[in-house]
Amino acid sequence: MSSDIAIGIVETRGVVALSAGIEAMIKTADVRCVGVERVTSGYLAVAVRGTLAAVRQAVAAGEAAVRAHGELRSSQVYPKPHPNTAALLDNPETARIREVMAGLPGAS
């Protein structure tokens, strides 16, 4: 993984808030959604990857959208993640989620 890559994670309560956050993050900055996970009952998290500046901008936009549509639980930006940490997002479950998202109408 390149040293200029970062990972941003936003955790929220509810699917509507999560969807709004994902939409805002992807439209605001040049980031790629690398994971959507159910954390616990009602709580979900999304992870994005890109350059540090893009991830910071995306997470800020995602936080604002989540607050407007629901409850923001937490968010974090990880600059220069260790390769082992970044590899946790490249598991079969998140790959399956990415395939489903890519098949949605309007997905690029």
Coordinates of C-alpha atoms in Angstrom, one line a residue:
M1 CA 0.0 0.0 0.0
S2 CA 1.3 3.4 -1.0
S3 CA 2.3 5.8 1.9
D4 CA -0.1 8.5 0.6
I5 CA -3.1 6.2 1.1
A6 CA -5.5 6.6 4.0
I7 CA -8.6 4.8 5.3
G8 CA -11.6 6.6 6.8
I9 CA -14.3 5.0 8.8
V10 CA -17.7 6.4 9.7
E11 CA -20.0 4.6 12.2
T12 CA -23.7 5.4 12.4
R13 CA -27.0 4.1 13.6
G14 CA -29.4 3.2 10.9
V15 CA -29.3 2.3 7.3
V16 CA -30.7 5.7 6.1
A17 CA -28.0 7.7 7.8
L18 CA -25.4 5.2 6.5
S19 CA -26.6 5.5 3.0
A20 CA -26.6 9.3 3.2
G21 CA -23.1 9.2 4.5
I22 CA -21.8 6.9 1.8
E23 CA -23.4 8.9 -0.9
A24 CA -21.9 12.2 0.5
M25 CA -18.4 10.6 0.8
I26 CA -18.3 9.2 -2.7
K27 CA -19.7 12.3 -4.3
T28 CA -17.5 14.7 -2.4
A29 CA -14.0 13.2 -2.9
D30 CA -12.1 10.7 -4.9
V31 CA -12.5 7.8 -2.5
R32 CA -13.5 4.2 -2.9
C33 CA -15.9 2.4 -0.6
V34 CA -13.9 -0.6 0.6
G35 CA -16.3 -2.0 3.3
V36 CA -19.7 -1.8 4.9
E37 CA -20.1 -3.7 8.1
R38 CA -22.8 -4.3 10.6
V39 CA -21.2 -3.5 14.0
T40 CA -24.0 -4.5 16.3
S41 CA -27.8 -4.2 16.4
G42 CA -28.6 -1.1 14.4
Y43 CA -25.1 0.2 14.2
L44 CA -23.2 0.1 10.9
A45 CA -19.8 1.3 9.6
V46 CA -18.5 2.2 6.2
A47 CA -14.8 2.4 5.3
V48 CA -13.4 4.4 2.4
R49 CA -9.9 4.5 0.9
G50 CA -8.0 7.1 -1.0
T51 CA -5.4 9.8 -0.6
L52 CA -5.2 11.4 2.8
A53 CA -6.7 14.7 1.7
A54 CA -9.5 13.0 -0.1
V55 CA -10.3 10.7 2.8
R56 CA -10.4 13.6 5.2
Q57 CA -12.7 15.6 3.0
A58 CA -14.9 12.5 2.4
V59 CA -15.2 11.7 6.2
A60 CA -16.1 15.3 7.0
A61 CA -18.9 15.2 4.3
G62 CA -20.0 11.8 5.5
E63 CA -20.2 13.1 9.1
A64 CA -22.4 16.0 8.1
A65 CA -24.7 13.9 6.0
V66 CA -25.1 11.3 8.8
R67 CA -25.9 14.0 11.4
A68 CA -28.5 15.4 9.0
H69 CA -30.2 12.0 8.6
G70 CA -29.5 10.2 11.9
E71 CA -27.0 9.6 14.6
L72 CA -23.2 9.7 14.1
R73 CA -21.6 7.3 16.5
S74 CA -18.0 7.8 15.6
S75 CA -15.5 8.5 12.8
Q76 CA -11.8 8.2 12.3
V77 CA -9.2 8.8 9.6
Y78 CA -6.1 6.5 9.5
P79 CA -3.3 8.0 7.5
K80 CA -0.7 5.6 6.2
P81 CA -2.3 2.4 7.6
H82 CA -0.1 -0.6 8.2
P83 CA -0.5 -3.2 5.4
N84 CA -1.9 -5.7 7.8
T85 CA -4.5 -3.3 9.0
A86 CA -5.5 -2.4 5.4
A87 CA -5.7 -6.1 4.5
L88 CA -8.5 -6.6 7.1
L89 CA -10.8 -4.7 4.7
D90 CA -9.9 -7.0 1.8
N91 CA -11.7 -10.1 3.1
P92 CA -14.3 -12.1 1.2
E93 CA -17.3 -10.5 3.0
T94 CA -16.4 -6.9 2.0
A95 CA -15.6 -8.2 -1.5
R96 CA -19.1 -9.6 -1.7
I97 CA -20.6 -6.3 -0.5
R98 CA -18.6 -4.4 -3.1
E99 CA -19.9 -6.7 -5.8
V100 CA -23.5 -6.0 -4.8
M101 CA -22.9 -2.3 -4.7
A102 CA -21.3 -2.3 -8.1
G103 CA -24.4 -4.1 -9.5
L104 CA -26.8 -1.3 -8.3
P105 CA -28.3 1.0 -11.0
G106 CA -26.2 4.1 -11.4
A107 CA -23.1 2.5 -9.9
S108 CA -19.8 3.3 -11.7

